[in-house]
C-alpha cells in the first residue's frame, strides 16, 4: 500500500539524501512534496494531506515546531492527522525532550540504522491509528510540542510582574489594571488588550508579555491568545474535536489550540 509523505528541509542536499534513504528503506513511501521552509510545509500539508511529515526543526521563517502547531490548528481532515517526525541537527534539548515524550526524531546526518527504526515505528503507528479525523497522531504531536516548549523562567529570572497597562487610545493613555483584562490577542506588531468595556493596543508581543503575567491567572490558549482564566465561562468541543471558549463580559468566542487543550480537561 502506498503511503504519502512530505519532507520540509531548507538544505537541498540533506532533503535529497533523506528522500533517497527513505526510498531504499520504504519503497512503498511516495514523497509528494519537498518544502524549503515551514510556511511551504504548512501550505502543502494542508493541500496534499500526506500521511507522514518529516519536519526540520530549524528552518527560516517558520520552524518545524511552529509549522506543526499551526497545522494542528488548521487541520480539518478528512484524513487523520499525519504522523510527524521532527528532524534536528544537534539540538540535545530536543533529543532529550523526545526521549522523555517517547516520540520520534531523526538526528542529522541521517543514519540508515536510525531511519530504519523510524520507518518501522511509523509503519506500526499507521496500522494501529484510530480512524478518527485527529487520531492518536495529533495527541502524540501535542506531547512532542509540549515537551519542546521552553520551560518558564525561574522566579529569580522573571521580570517584574505587570499590574498596570498603559495603552494609547486616540490621544489618551488609558490606564488598565491587568486584572481587568479578559484576554490579550496578538495583532502583527501589537497586542490587543481586551477588557469588558473596550479594547486598546500596546506595542509589544505576546512572547514578551507572557513572562510578566501571573501564570496562575493568565493562560496561553493559542499561539496568538492569552486569556484571563477567571473570565472563562465554558470550554466547548465541536464535532471535529476543536475547543472554543465562552467568556464573561465578551460576546466573541476564543479558539483553543490543540497544544493547550489539556488546560481544559475535566478535573
PDB file of N, CA and C in Angstrom, residues 138-202:
ATOM      1  N   UNK A 138      -2.235  13.183  16.416  1.00  0.00           N
ATOM      2  CA  UNK A 138      -2.302  14.563  16.887  1.00  0.00           C
ATOM      3  C   UNK A 138      -1.913  14.641  18.353  1.00  0.00           C
ATOM      4  N   UNK A 139      -2.422  13.719  19.160  1.00  0.00           N
ATOM      5  CA  UNK A 139      -2.082  13.733  20.577  1.00  0.00           C
ATOM      6  C   UNK A 139      -0.590  13.496  20.777  1.00  0.00           C
ATOM      7  N   UNK A 140      -0.016  12.581  19.959  1.00  0.00           N
ATOM      8  CA  UNK A 140       1.425  12.356  20.039  1.00  0.00           C
ATOM      9  C   UNK A 140       2.186  13.626  19.702  1.00  0.00           C
ATOM     10  N   UNK A 141       1.736  14.305  18.656  1.00  0.00           N
ATOM     11  CA  UNK A 141       2.402  15.551  18.272  1.00  0.00           C
ATOM     12  C   UNK A 141       2.310  16.581  19.389  1.00  0.00           C
ATOM     13  N   UNK A 142       1.149  16.699  20.026  1.00  0.00           N
ATOM     14  CA  UNK A 142       1.000  17.677  21.087  1.00  0.00           C
ATOM     15  C   UNK A 142       1.924  17.360  22.258  1.00  0.00           C
ATOM     16  N   UNK A 143       2.078  16.069  22.551  1.00  0.00           N
ATOM     17  CA  UNK A 143       3.016  15.693  23.612  1.00  0.00           C
ATOM     18  C   UNK A 143       4.428  16.112  23.236  1.00  0.00           C
ATOM     19  N   UNK A 144       4.776  15.914  21.955  1.00  0.00           N
ATOM     20  CA  UNK A 144       6.099  16.327  21.497  1.00  0.00           C
ATOM     21  C   UNK A 144       6.277  17.835  21.655  1.00  0.00           C
ATOM     22  N   UNK A 145       5.298  18.593  21.196  1.00  0.00           N
ATOM     23  CA  UNK A 145       5.417  20.049  21.231  1.00  0.00           C
ATOM     24  C   UNK A 145       5.459  20.573  22.653  1.00  0.00           C
ATOM     25  N   UNK A 146       4.623  19.988  23.542  1.00  0.00           N
ATOM     26  CA  UNK A 146       4.637  20.436  24.935  1.00  0.00           C
ATOM     27  C   UNK A 146       5.994  20.147  25.570  1.00  0.00           C
ATOM     28  N   UNK A 147       6.575  18.982  25.209  1.00  0.00           N
ATOM     29  CA  UNK A 147       7.877  18.641  25.766  1.00  0.00           C
ATOM     30  C   UNK A 147       8.955  19.591  25.259  1.00  0.00           C
ATOM     31  N   UNK A 148       8.760  20.126  24.050  1.00  0.00           N
ATOM     32  CA  UNK A 148       9.758  21.015  23.458  1.00  0.00           C
ATOM     33  C   UNK A 148       9.524  22.472  23.782  1.00  0.00           C
ATOM     34  N   UNK A 149       8.363  22.798  24.360  1.00  0.00           N
ATOM     35  CA  UNK A 149       8.097  24.187  24.713  1.00  0.00           C
ATOM     36  C   UNK A 149       9.046  24.602  25.824  1.00  0.00           C
ATOM     37  N   UNK A 150       9.793  25.699  25.652  1.00  0.00           N
ATOM     38  CA  UNK A 150      10.744  26.113  26.694  1.00  0.00           C
ATOM     39  C   UNK A 150      10.049  26.303  28.032  1.00  0.00           C
ATOM     40  N   UNK A 151      10.685  25.823  29.073  1.00  0.00           N
ATOM     41  CA  UNK A 151      10.118  25.969  30.415  1.00  0.00           C
ATOM     42  C   UNK A 151      10.059  27.433  30.807  1.00  0.00           C
ATOM     43  N   UNK A 152       9.104  27.781  31.679  1.00  0.00           N
ATOM     44  CA  UNK A 152       9.010  29.153  32.159  1.00  0.00           C
ATOM     45  C   UNK A 152      10.275  29.495  32.933  1.00  0.00           C
ATOM     46  N   UNK A 153      10.735  30.749  32.852  1.00  0.00           N
ATOM     47  CA  UNK A 153      11.956  31.113  33.573  1.00  0.00           C
ATOM     48  C   UNK A 153      11.785  30.954  35.067  1.00  0.00           C
ATOM     49  N   UNK A 154      12.883  30.677  35.754  1.00  0.00           N
ATOM     50  CA  UNK A 154      12.845  30.540  37.208  1.00  0.00           C
ATOM     51  C   UNK A 154      12.374  31.852  37.817  1.00  0.00           C
ATOM     52  N   UNK A 155      11.747  31.789  39.022  1.00  0.00           N
ATOM     53  CA  UNK A 155      11.225  33.009  39.631  1.00  0.00           C
ATOM     54  C   UNK A 155      12.239  34.133  39.713  1.00  0.00           C
ATOM     55  N   UNK A 156      13.508  33.818  40.049  1.00  0.00           N
ATOM     56  CA  UNK A 156      14.508  34.868  40.187  1.00  0.00           C
ATOM     57  C   UNK A 156      14.782  35.562  38.868  1.00  0.00           C
ATOM     58  N   UNK A 157      14.549  34.864  37.736  1.00  0.00           N
ATOM     59  CA  UNK A 157      14.850  35.448  36.433  1.00  0.00           C
ATOM     60  C   UNK A 157      13.653  36.149  35.818  1.00  0.00           C
ATOM     61  N   UNK A 158      12.519  36.065  36.490  1.00  0.00           N
ATOM     62  CA  UNK A 158      11.320  36.670  35.930  1.00  0.00           C
ATOM     63  C   UNK A 158      11.379  38.191  35.967  1.00  0.00           C
ATOM     64  N   UNK A 159      10.849  38.839  34.928  1.00  0.00           N
ATOM     65  CA  UNK A 159      10.716  40.295  35.029  1.00  0.00           C
ATOM     66  C   UNK A 159       9.645  40.633  36.058  1.00  0.00           C
ATOM     67  N   UNK A 160       9.626  41.893  36.465  1.00  0.00           N
ATOM     68  CA  UNK A 160       8.642  42.328  37.451  1.00  0.00           C
ATOM     69  C   UNK A 160       7.236  42.081  36.925  1.00  0.00           C
ATOM     70  N   UNK A 161       6.366  41.577  37.804  1.00  0.00           N
ATOM     71  CA  UNK A 161       5.013  41.218  37.375  1.00  0.00           C
ATOM     72  C   UNK A 161       4.215  42.472  37.020  1.00  0.00           C
ATOM     73  N   UNK A 162       3.519  42.390  35.922  1.00  0.00           N
ATOM     74  CA  UNK A 162       2.763  43.527  35.412  1.00  0.00           C
ATOM     75  C   UNK A 162       1.465  43.691  36.200  1.00  0.00           C
ATOM     76  N   UNK A 163       1.188  44.909  36.664  1.00  0.00           N
ATOM     77  CA  UNK A 163      -0.071  45.176  37.377  1.00  0.00           C
ATOM     78  C   UNK A 163      -0.921  46.214  36.657  1.00  0.00           C
ATOM     79  N   UNK A 164      -0.272  47.065  35.871  1.00  0.00           N
ATOM     80  CA  UNK A 164      -0.987  48.150  35.201  1.00  0.00           C
ATOM     81  C   UNK A 164      -0.487  48.274  33.762  1.00  0.00           C
ATOM     82  N   UNK A 165      -1.428  48.397  32.845  1.00  0.00           N
ATOM     83  CA  UNK A 165      -1.074  48.537  31.434  1.00  0.00           C
ATOM     84  C   UNK A 165      -1.377  49.963  30.993  1.00  0.00           C
ATOM     85  N   UNK A 166      -0.397  50.588  30.373  1.00  0.00           N
ATOM     86  CA  UNK A 166      -0.593  51.939  29.823  1.00  0.00           C
ATOM     87  C   UNK A 166      -0.747  51.806  28.324  1.00  0.00           C
ATOM     88  N   UNK A 167      -1.967  52.012  27.853  1.00  0.00           N
ATOM     89  CA  UNK A 167      -2.266  51.778  26.439  1.00  0.00           C
ATOM     90  C   UNK A 167      -2.769  53.058  25.786  1.00  0.00           C
ATOM     91  N   UNK A 168      -2.289  53.318  24.584  1.00  0.00           N
ATOM     92  CA  UNK A 168      -2.725  54.504  23.848  1.00  0.00           C
ATOM     93  C   UNK A 168      -4.076  54.231  23.199  1.00  0.00           C
ATOM     94  N   UNK A 169      -5.031  55.145  23.469  1.00  0.00           N
ATOM     95  CA  UNK A 169      -6.342  55.088  22.820  1.00  0.00           C
ATOM     96  C   UNK A 169      -6.619  56.482  22.278  1.00  0.00           C
ATOM     97  N   UNK A 170      -6.485  56.668  20.968  1.00  0.00           N
ATOM     98  CA  UNK A 170      -6.609  58.000  20.393  1.00  0.00           C
ATOM     99  C   UNK A 170      -5.513  58.899  20.932  1.00  0.00           C
ATOM    100  N   UNK A 171      -5.889  60.059  21.486  1.00  0.00           N
ATOM    101  CA  UNK A 171      -4.888  60.983  22.039  1.00  0.00           C
ATOM    102  C   UNK A 171      -4.765  60.843  23.552  1.00  0.00           C
ATOM    103  N   UNK A 172      -5.258  59.712  24.082  1.00  0.00           N
ATOM    104  CA  UNK A 172      -5.166  59.461  25.522  1.00  0.00           C
ATOM    105  C   UNK A 172      -4.286  58.250  25.803  1.00  0.00           C
ATOM    106  N   UNK A 173      -3.785  58.205  27.019  1.00  0.00           N
ATOM    107  CA  UNK A 173      -3.126  56.992  27.507  1.00  0.00           C
ATOM    108  C   UNK A 173      -4.043  56.399  28.561  1.00  0.00           C
ATOM    109  N   UNK A 174      -4.611  55.250  28.245  1.00  0.00           N
ATOM    110  CA  UNK A 174      -5.568  54.613  29.143  1.00  0.00           C
ATOM    111  C   UNK A 174      -4.826  53.724  30.134  1.00  0.00           C
ATOM    112  N   UNK A 175      -5.170  53.844  31.411  1.00  0.00           N
ATOM    113  CA  UNK A 175      -4.544  53.033  32.452  1.00  0.00           C
ATOM    114  C   UNK A 175      -5.456  51.845  32.754  1.00  0.00           C
ATOM    115  N   UNK A 176      -4.975  50.643  32.453  1.00  0.00           N
ATOM    116  CA  UNK A 176      -5.812  49.444  32.568  1.00  0.00           C
ATOM    117  C   UNK A 176      -5.207  48.496  33.608  1.00  0.00           C
ATOM    118  N   UNK A 177      -5.882  48.294  34.749  1.00  0.00           N
ATOM    119  CA  UNK A 177      -5.388  47.266  35.687  1.00  0.00           C
ATOM    120  C   UNK A 177      -5.360  45.905  34.982  1.00  0.00           C
ATOM    121  N   UNK A 178      -4.291  45.167  35.139  1.00  0.00           N
ATOM    122  CA  UNK A 178      -4.160  43.912  34.401  1.00  0.00           C
ATOM    123  C   UNK A 178      -5.256  42.916  34.792  1.00  0.00           C
ATOM    124  N   UNK A 179      -5.782  43.068  36.020  1.00  0.00           N
ATOM    125  CA  UNK A 179      -6.854  42.178  36.455  1.00  0.00           C
ATOM    126  C   UNK A 179      -8.159  42.427  35.694  1.00  0.00           C
ATOM    127  N   UNK A 180      -8.262  43.595  35.026  1.00  0.00           N
ATOM    128  CA  UNK A 180      -9.465  43.902  34.245  1.00  0.00           C
ATOM    129  C   UNK A 180      -9.426  43.285  32.840  1.00  0.00           C
ATOM    130  N   UNK A 181      -8.279  42.758  32.464  1.00  0.00           N
ATOM    131  CA  UNK A 181      -8.128  42.236  31.100  1.00  0.00           C
ATOM    132  C   UNK A 181      -8.848  40.890  30.984  1.00  0.00           C
ATOM    133  N   UNK A 182      -9.671  40.749  29.944  1.00  0.00           N
ATOM    134  CA  UNK A 182     -10.345  39.468  29.672  1.00  0.00           C
ATOM    135  C   UNK A 182      -9.425  38.570  28.860  1.00  0.00           C
ATOM    136  N   UNK A 183      -8.815  39.166  27.813  1.00  0.00           N
ATOM    137  CA  UNK A 183      -7.809  38.404  27.060  1.00  0.00           C
ATOM    138  C   UNK A 183      -6.887  39.335  26.286  1.00  0.00           C
ATOM    139  N   UNK A 184      -5.717  38.824  25.928  1.00  0.00           N
ATOM    140  CA  UNK A 184      -4.760  39.516  25.070  1.00  0.00           C
ATOM    141  C   UNK A 184      -4.736  38.784  23.727  1.00  0.00           C
ATOM    142  N   UNK A 185      -4.686  39.578  22.641  1.00  0.00           N
ATOM    143  CA  UNK A 185      -4.722  38.988  21.308  1.00  0.00           C
ATOM    144  C   UNK A 185      -3.595  39.588  20.469  1.00  0.00           C
ATOM    145  N   UNK A 186      -2.750  38.742  19.876  1.00  0.00           N
ATOM    146  CA  UNK A 186      -1.642  39.217  19.045  1.00  0.00           C
ATOM    147  C   UNK A 186      -2.166  39.758  17.725  1.00  0.00           C
ATOM    148  N   UNK A 187      -1.702  40.967  17.361  1.00  0.00           N
ATOM    149  CA  UNK A 187      -2.070  41.587  16.086  1.00  0.00           C
ATOM    150  C   UNK A 187      -0.799  42.157  15.465  1.00  0.00           C
ATOM    151  N   UNK A 188      -0.154  41.388  14.600  1.00  0.00           N
ATOM    152  CA  UNK A 188       1.066  41.824  13.930  1.00  0.00           C
ATOM    153  C   UNK A 188       2.091  42.281  14.970  1.00  0.00           C
ATOM    154  N   UNK A 189       2.458  43.591  14.972  1.00  0.00           N
ATOM    155  CA  UNK A 189       3.468  44.072  15.903  1.00  0.00           C
ATOM    156  C   UNK A 189       2.850  44.565  17.214  1.00  0.00           C
ATOM    157  N   UNK A 190       1.544  44.416  17.365  1.00  0.00           N
ATOM    158  CA  UNK A 190       0.852  44.923  18.543  1.00  0.00           C
ATOM    159  C   UNK A 190       0.147  43.778  19.271  1.00  0.00           C
ATOM    160  N   UNK A 191      -0.285  44.102  20.490  1.00  0.00           N
ATOM    161  CA  UNK A 191      -1.175  43.197  21.225  1.00  0.00           C
ATOM    162  C   UNK A 191      -2.449  43.975  21.542  1.00  0.00           C
ATOM    163  N   UNK A 192      -3.586  43.394  21.216  1.00  0.00           N
ATOM    164  CA  UNK A 192      -4.872  43.996  21.531  1.00  0.00           C
ATOM    165  C   UNK A 192      -5.256  43.593  22.958  1.00  0.00           C
ATOM    166  N   UNK A 193      -5.448  44.590  23.812  1.00  0.00           N
ATOM    167  CA  UNK A 193      -5.816  44.348  25.213  1.00  0.00           C
ATOM    168  C   UNK A 193      -7.338  44.472  25.300  1.00  0.00           C
ATOM    169  N   UNK A 194      -8.014  43.371  25.597  1.00  0.00           N
ATOM    170  CA  UNK A 194      -9.473  43.338  25.566  1.00  0.00           C
ATOM    171  C   UNK A 194     -10.000  43.261  26.995  1.00  0.00           C
ATOM    172  N   UNK A 195     -10.807  44.259  27.356  1.00  0.00           N
ATOM    173  CA  UNK A 195     -11.465  44.267  28.665  1.00  0.00           C
ATOM    174  C   UNK A 195     -12.970  44.142  28.450  1.00  0.00           C
ATOM    175  N   UNK A 196     -13.721  44.171  29.558  1.00  0.00           N
ATOM    176  CA  UNK A 196     -15.174  44.018  29.428  1.00  0.00           C
ATOM    177  C   UNK A 196     -15.819  45.200  28.722  1.00  0.00           C
ATOM    178  N   UNK A 197     -15.145  46.363  28.758  1.00  0.00           N
ATOM    179  CA  UNK A 197     -15.778  47.553  28.190  1.00  0.00           C
ATOM    180  C   UNK A 197     -14.966  48.213  27.082  1.00  0.00           C
ATOM    181  N   UNK A 198     -13.993  47.504  26.520  1.00  0.00           N
ATOM    182  CA  UNK A 198     -13.259  48.131  25.428  1.00  0.00           C
ATOM    183  C   UNK A 198     -12.008  47.376  25.034  1.00  0.00           C
ATOM    184  N   UNK A 199     -11.288  47.969  24.074  1.00  0.00           N
ATOM    185  CA  UNK A 199     -10.052  47.380  23.576  1.00  0.00           C
ATOM    186  C   UNK A 199      -9.013  48.482  23.432  1.00  0.00           C
ATOM    187  N   UNK A 200      -7.734  48.090  23.530  1.00  0.00           N
ATOM    188  CA  UNK A 200      -6.653  49.059  23.365  1.00  0.00           C
ATOM    189  C   UNK A 200      -5.418  48.317  22.867  1.00  0.00           C
ATOM    190  N   UNK A 201      -4.591  49.024  22.111  1.00  0.00           N
ATOM    191  CA  UNK A 201      -3.397  48.387  21.552  1.00  0.00           C
ATOM    192  C   UNK A 201      -2.161  48.788  22.343  1.00  0.00           C
ATOM    193  N   UNK A 202      -1.269  47.822  22.556  1.00  0.00           N
ATOM    194  CA  UNK A 202       0.040  48.117  23.120  1.00  0.00           C
ATOM    195  C   UNK A 202       1.086  47.543  22.175  1.00  0.00           C
TER     196      UNK A 202
END
